[in-house]
mmCIF file with all atom_site columns, C-alpha atoms in Angstrom:
data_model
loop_
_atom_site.group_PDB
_atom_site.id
_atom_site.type_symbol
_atom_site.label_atom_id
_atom_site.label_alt_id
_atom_site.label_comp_id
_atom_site.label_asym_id
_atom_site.label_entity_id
_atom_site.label_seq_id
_atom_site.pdbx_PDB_ins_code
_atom_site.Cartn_x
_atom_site.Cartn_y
_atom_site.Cartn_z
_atom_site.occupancy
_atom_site.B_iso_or_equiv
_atom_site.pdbx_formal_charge
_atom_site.auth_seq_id
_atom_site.auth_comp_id
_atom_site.auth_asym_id
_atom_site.auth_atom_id
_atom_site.pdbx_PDB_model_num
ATOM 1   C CA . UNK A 1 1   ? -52.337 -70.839 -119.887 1.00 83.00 ? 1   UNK A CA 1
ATOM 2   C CA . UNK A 1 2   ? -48.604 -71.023 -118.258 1.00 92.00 ? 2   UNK A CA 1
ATOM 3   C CA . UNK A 1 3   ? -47.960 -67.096 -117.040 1.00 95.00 ? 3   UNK A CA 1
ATOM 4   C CA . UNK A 1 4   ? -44.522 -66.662 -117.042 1.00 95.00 ? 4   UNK A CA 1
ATOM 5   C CA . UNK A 1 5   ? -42.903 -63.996 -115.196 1.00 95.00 ? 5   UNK A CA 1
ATOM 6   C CA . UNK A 1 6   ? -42.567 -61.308 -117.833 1.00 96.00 ? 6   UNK A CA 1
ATOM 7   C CA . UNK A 1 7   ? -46.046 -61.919 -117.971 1.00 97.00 ? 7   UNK A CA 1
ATOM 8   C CA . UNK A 1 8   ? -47.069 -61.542 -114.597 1.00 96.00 ? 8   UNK A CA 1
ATOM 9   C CA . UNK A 1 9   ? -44.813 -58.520 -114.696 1.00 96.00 ? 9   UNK A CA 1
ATOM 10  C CA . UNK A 1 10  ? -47.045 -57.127 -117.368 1.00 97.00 ? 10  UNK A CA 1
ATOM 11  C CA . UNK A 1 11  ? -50.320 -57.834 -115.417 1.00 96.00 ? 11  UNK A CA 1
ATOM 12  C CA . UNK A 1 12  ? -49.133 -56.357 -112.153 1.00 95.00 ? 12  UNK A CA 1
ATOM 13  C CA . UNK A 1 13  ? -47.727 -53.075 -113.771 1.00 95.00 ? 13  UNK A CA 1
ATOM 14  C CA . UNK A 1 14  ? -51.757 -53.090 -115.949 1.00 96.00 ? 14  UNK A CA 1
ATOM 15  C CA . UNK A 1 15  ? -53.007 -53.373 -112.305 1.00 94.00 ? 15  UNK A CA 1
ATOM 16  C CA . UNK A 1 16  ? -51.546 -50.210 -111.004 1.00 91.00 ? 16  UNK A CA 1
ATOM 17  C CA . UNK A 1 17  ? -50.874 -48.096 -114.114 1.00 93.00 ? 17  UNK A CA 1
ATOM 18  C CA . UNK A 1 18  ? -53.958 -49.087 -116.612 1.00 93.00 ? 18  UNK A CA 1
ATOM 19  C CA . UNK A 1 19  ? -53.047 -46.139 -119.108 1.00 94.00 ? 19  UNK A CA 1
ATOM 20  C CA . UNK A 1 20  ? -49.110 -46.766 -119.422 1.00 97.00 ? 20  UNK A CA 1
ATOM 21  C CA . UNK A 1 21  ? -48.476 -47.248 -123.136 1.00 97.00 ? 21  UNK A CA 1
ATOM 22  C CA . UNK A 1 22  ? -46.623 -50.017 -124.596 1.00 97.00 ? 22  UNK A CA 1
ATOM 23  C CA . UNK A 1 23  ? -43.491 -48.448 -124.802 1.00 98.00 ? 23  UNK A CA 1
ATOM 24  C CA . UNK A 1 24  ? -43.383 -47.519 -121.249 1.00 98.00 ? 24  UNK A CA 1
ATOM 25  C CA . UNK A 1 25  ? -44.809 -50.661 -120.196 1.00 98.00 ? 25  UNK A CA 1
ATOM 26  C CA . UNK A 1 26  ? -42.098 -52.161 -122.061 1.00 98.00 ? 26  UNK A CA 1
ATOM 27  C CA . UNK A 1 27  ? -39.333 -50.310 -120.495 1.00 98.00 ? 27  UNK A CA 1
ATOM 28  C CA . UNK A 1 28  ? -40.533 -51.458 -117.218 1.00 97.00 ? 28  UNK A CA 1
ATOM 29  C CA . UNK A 1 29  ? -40.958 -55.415 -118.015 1.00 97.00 ? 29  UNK A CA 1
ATOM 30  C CA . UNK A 1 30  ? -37.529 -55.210 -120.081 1.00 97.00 ? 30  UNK A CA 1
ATOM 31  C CA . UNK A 1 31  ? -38.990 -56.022 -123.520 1.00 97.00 ? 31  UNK A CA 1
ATOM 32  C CA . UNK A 1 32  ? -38.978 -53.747 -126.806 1.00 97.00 ? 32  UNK A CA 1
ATOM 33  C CA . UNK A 1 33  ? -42.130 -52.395 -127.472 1.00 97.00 ? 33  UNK A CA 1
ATOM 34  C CA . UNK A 1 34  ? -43.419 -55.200 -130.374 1.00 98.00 ? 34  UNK A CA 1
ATOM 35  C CA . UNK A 1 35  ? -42.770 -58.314 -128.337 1.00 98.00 ? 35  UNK A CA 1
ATOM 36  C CA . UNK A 1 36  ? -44.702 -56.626 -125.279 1.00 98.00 ? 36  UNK A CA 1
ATOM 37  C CA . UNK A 1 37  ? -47.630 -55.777 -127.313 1.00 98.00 ? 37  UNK A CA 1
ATOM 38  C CA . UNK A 1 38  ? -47.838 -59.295 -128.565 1.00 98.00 ? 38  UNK A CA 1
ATOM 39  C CA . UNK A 1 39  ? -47.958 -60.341 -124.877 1.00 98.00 ? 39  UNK A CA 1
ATOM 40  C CA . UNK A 1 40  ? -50.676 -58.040 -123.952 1.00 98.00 ? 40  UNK A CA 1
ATOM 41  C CA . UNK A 1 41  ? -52.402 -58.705 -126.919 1.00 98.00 ? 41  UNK A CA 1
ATOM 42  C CA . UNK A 1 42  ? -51.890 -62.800 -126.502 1.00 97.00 ? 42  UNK A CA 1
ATOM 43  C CA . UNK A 1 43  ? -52.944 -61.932 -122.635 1.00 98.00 ? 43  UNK A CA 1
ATOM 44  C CA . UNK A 1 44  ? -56.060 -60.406 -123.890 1.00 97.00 ? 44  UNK A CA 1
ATOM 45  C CA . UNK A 1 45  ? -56.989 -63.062 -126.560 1.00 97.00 ? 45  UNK A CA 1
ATOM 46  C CA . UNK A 1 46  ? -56.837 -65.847 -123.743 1.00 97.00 ? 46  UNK A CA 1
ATOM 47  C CA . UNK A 1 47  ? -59.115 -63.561 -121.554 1.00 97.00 ? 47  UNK A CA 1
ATOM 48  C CA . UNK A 1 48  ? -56.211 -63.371 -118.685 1.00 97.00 ? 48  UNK A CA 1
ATOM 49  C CA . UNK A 1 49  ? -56.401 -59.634 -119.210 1.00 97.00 ? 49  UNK A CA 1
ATOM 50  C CA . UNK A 1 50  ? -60.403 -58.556 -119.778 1.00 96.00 ? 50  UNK A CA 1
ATOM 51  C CA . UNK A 1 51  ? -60.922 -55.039 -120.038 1.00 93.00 ? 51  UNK A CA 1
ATOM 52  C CA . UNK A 1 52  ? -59.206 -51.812 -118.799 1.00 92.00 ? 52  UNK A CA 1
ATOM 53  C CA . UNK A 1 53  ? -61.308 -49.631 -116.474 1.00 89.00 ? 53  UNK A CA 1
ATOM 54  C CA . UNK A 1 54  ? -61.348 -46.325 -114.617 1.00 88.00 ? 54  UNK A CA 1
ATOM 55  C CA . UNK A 1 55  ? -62.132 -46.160 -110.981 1.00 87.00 ? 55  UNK A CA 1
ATOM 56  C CA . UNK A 1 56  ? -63.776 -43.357 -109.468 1.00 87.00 ? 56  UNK A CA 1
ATOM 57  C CA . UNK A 1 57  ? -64.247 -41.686 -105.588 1.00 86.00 ? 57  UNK A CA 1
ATOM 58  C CA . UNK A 1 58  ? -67.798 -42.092 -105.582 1.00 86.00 ? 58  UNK A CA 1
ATOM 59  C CA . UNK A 1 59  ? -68.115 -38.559 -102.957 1.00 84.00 ? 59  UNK A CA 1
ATOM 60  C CA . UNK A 1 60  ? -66.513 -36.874 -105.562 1.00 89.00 ? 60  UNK A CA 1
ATOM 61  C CA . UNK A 1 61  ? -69.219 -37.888 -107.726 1.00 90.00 ? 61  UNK A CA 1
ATOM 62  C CA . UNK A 1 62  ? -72.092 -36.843 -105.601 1.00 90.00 ? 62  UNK A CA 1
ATOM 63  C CA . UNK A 1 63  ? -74.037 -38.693 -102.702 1.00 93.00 ? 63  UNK A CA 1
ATOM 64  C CA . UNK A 1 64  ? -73.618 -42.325 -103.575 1.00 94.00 ? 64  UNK A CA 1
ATOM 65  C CA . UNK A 1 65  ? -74.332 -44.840 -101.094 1.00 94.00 ? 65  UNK A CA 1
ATOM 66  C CA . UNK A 1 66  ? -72.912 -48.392 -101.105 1.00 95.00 ? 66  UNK A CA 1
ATOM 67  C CA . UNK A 1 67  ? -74.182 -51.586 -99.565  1.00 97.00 ? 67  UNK A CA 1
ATOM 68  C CA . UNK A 1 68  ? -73.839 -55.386 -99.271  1.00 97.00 ? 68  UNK A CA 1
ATOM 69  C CA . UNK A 1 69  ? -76.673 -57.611 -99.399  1.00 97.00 ? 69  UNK A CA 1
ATOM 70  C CA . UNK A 1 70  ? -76.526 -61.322 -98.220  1.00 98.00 ? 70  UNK A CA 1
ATOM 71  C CA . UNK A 1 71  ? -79.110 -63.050 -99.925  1.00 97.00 ? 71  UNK A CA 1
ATOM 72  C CA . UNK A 1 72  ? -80.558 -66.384 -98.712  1.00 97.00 ? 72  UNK A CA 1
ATOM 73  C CA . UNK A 1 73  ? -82.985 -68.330 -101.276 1.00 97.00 ? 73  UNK A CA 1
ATOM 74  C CA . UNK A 1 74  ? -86.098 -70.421 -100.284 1.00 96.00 ? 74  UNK A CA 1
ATOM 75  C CA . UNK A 1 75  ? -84.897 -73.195 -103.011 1.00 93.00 ? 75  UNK A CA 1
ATOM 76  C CA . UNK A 1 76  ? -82.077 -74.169 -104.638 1.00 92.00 ? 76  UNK A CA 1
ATOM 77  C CA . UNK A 1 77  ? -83.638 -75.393 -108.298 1.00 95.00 ? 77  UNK A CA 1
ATOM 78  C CA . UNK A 1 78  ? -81.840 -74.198 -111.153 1.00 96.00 ? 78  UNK A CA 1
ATOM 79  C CA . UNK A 1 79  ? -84.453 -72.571 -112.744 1.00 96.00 ? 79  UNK A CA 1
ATOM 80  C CA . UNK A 1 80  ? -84.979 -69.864 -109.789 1.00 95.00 ? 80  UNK A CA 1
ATOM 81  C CA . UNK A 1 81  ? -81.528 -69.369 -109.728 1.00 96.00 ? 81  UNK A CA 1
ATOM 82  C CA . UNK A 1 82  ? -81.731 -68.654 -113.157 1.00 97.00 ? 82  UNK A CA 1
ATOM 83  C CA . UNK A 1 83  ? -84.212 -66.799 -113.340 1.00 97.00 ? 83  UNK A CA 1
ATOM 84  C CA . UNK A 1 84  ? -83.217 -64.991 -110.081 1.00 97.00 ? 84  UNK A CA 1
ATOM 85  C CA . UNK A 1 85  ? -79.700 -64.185 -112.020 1.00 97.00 ? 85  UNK A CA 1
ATOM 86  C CA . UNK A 1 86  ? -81.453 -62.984 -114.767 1.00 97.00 ? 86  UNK A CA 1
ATOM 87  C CA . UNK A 1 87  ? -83.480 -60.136 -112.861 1.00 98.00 ? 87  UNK A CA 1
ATOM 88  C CA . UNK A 1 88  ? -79.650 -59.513 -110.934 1.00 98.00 ? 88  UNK A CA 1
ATOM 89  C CA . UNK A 1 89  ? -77.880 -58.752 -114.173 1.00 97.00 ? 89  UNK A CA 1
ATOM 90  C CA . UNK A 1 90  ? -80.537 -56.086 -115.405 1.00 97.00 ? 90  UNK A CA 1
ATOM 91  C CA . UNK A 1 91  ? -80.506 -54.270 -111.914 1.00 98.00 ? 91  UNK A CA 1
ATOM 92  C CA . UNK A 1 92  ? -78.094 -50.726 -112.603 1.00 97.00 ? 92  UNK A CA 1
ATOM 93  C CA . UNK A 1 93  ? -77.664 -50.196 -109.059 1.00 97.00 ? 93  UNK A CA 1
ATOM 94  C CA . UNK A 1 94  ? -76.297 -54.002 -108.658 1.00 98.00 ? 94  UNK A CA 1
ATOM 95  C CA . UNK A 1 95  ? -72.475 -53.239 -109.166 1.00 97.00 ? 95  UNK A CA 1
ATOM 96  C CA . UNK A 1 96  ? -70.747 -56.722 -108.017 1.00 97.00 ? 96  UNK A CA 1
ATOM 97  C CA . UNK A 1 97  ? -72.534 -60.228 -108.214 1.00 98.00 ? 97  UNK A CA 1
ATOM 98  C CA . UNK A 1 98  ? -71.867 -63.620 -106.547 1.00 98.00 ? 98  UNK A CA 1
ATOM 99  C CA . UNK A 1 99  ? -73.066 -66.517 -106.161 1.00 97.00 ? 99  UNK A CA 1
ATOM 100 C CA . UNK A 1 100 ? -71.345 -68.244 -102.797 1.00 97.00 ? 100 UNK A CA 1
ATOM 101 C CA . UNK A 1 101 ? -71.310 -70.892 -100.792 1.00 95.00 ? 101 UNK A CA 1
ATOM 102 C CA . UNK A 1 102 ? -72.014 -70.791 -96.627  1.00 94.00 ? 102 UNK A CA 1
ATOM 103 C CA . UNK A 1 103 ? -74.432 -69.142 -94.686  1.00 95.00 ? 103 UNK A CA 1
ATOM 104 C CA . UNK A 1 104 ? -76.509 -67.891 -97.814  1.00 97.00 ? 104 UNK A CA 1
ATOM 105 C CA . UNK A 1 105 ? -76.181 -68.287 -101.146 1.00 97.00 ? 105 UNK A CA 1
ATOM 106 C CA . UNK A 1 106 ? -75.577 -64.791 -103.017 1.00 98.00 ? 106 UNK A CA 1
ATOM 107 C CA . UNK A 1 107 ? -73.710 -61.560 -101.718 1.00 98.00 ? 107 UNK A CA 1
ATOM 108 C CA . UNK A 1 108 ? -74.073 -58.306 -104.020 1.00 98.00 ? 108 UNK A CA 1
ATOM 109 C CA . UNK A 1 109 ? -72.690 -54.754 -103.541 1.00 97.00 ? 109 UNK A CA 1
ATOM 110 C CA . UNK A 1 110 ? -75.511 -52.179 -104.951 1.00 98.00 ? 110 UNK A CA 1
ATOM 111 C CA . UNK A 1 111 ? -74.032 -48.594 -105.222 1.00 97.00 ? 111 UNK A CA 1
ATOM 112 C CA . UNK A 1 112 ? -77.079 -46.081 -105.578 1.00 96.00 ? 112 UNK A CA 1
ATOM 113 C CA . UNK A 1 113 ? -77.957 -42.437 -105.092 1.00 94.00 ? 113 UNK A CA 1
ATOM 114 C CA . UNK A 1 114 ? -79.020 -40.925 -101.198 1.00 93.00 ? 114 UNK A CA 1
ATOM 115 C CA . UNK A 1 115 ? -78.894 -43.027 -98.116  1.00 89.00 ? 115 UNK A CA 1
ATOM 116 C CA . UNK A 1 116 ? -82.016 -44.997 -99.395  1.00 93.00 ? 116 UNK A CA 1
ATOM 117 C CA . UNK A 1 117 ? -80.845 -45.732 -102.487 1.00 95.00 ? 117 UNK A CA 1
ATOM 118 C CA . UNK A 1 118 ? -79.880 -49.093 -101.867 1.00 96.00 ? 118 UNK A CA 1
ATOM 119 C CA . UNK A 1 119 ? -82.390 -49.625 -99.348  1.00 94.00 ? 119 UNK A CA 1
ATOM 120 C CA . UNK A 1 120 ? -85.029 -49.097 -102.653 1.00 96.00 ? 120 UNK A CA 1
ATOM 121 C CA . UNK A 1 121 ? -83.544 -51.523 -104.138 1.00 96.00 ? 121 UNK A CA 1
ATOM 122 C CA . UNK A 1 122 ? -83.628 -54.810 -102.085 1.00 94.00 ? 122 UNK A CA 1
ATOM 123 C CA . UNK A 1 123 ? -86.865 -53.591 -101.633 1.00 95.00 ? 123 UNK A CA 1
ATOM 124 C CA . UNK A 1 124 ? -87.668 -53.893 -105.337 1.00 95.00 ? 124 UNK A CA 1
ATOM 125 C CA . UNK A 1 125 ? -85.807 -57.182 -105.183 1.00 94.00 ? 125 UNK A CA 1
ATOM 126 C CA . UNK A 1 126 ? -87.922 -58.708 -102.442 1.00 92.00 ? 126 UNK A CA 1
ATOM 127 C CA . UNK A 1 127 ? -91.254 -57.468 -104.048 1.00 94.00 ? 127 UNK A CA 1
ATOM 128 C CA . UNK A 1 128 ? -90.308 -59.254 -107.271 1.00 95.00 ? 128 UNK A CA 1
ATOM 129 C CA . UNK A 1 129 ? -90.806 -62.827 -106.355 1.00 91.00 ? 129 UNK A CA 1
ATOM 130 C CA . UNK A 1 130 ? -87.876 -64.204 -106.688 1.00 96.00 ? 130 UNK A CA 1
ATOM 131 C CA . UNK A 1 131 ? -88.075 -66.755 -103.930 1.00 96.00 ? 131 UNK A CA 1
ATOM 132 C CA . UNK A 1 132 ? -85.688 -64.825 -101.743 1.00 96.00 ? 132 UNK A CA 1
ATOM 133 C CA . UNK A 1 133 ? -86.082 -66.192 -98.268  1.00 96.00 ? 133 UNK A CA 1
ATOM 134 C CA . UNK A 1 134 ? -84.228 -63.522 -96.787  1.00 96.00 ? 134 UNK A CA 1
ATOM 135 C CA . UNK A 1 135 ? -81.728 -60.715 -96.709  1.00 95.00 ? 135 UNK A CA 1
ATOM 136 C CA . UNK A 1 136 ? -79.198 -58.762 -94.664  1.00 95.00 ? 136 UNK A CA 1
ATOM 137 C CA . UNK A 1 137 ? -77.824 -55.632 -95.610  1.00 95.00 ? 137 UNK A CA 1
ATOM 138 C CA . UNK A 1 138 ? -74.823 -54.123 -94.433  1.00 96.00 ? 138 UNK A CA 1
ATOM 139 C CA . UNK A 1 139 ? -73.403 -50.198 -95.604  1.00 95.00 ? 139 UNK A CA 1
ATOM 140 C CA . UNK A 1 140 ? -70.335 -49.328 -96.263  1.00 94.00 ? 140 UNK A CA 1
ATOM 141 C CA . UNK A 1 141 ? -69.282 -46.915 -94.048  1.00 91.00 ? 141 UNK A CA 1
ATOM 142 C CA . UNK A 1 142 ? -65.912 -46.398 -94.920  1.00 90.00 ? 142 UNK A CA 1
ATOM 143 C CA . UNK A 1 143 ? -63.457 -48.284 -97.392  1.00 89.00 ? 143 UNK A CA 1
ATOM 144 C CA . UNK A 1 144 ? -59.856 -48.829 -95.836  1.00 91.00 ? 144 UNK A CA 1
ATOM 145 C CA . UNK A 1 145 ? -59.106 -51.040 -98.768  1.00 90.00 ? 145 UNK A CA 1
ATOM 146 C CA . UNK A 1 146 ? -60.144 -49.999 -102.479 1.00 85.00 ? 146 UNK A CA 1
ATOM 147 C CA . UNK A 1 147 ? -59.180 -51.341 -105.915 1.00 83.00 ? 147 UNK A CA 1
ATOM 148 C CA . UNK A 1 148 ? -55.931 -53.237 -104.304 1.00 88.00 ? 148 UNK A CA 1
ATOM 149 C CA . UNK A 1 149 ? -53.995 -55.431 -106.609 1.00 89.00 ? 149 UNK A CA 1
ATOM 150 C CA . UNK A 1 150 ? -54.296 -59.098 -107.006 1.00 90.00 ? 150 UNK A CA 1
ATOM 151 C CA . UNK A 1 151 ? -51.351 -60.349 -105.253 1.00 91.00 ? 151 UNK A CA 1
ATOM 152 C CA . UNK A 1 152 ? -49.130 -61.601 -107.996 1.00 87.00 ? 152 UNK A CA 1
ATOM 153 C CA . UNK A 1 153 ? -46.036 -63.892 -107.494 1.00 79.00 ? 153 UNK A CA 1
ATOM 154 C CA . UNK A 1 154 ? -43.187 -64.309 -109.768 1.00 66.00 ? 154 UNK A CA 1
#
């Protein structure tokens, strides 16, 4: 899909101001308010723009702990991927997923309740055999950066 500048205009104003309505939105980009929906709507259809979300101070929302797990597996078949994937997806605590390429092969942020919190939970993921060779975890002790927007050019 070509983005044109109206419409990055429109994605980097969704970025910072998720809730503006149409009309304002359309005041901003310098469209009337019908051609603007369309674009957001056309935007959405192509799955450029794929849901709207709130973010939230997790100390405001009580003692939530955040980590960062570096996960190295003992193969690299398709089927424990899979299967490995699988068990990720249904794992609450497991807020971010990927796979990568490097030093090991999957990185995933678990946010979870009291210092241990996370700390259960790579424990429940290396008791499941899931041919995880090994793991480093790292916790987030602060968060400088948060939630920036994607750097959009015109």
């Amino acid at each position: 899909m070509n983005l044109d500048r109206i419409d990055l205009k429109i994605i980097r104003t969704l970025q910072n101001e998720g809730r503006i309505s149409n009309v304002q939105l359309a005041d901003v980009v310098g469209l009337s308010a019908s051609p603007c929906l369309s674009r957001v709507e056309r935007l959405e259809a192509a799955g450029v723009i794929v849901r709207y979300e709130a973010q939230f101070d997790l100390a405001r929302l009580g003692d939530f702990v955040a980590a960062y797990v570096q996960i190295s597996m003992k193969n690299h078949r398709r089927e424990t991927a899979m299967r490995f994937e699988r068990y990720i997806t249904r794992v609450e605590e497991v807020v971010e997923f990927y796979m990568v390429n490097g030093k090991f092969d999957y990185l995933i942020k678990v946010v979870a309740e009291g210092y241990d919190g996370p700390a259960r939970v790579i424990q429940e993921l290396w008791q499941a055999d899931l041919d995880i060779e090994s793991y480093s975890v790292f916790m987030v002790s602060a968060t400088p950066i948060s939630h920036r927007p994607l750097p959009l050019s015109d």
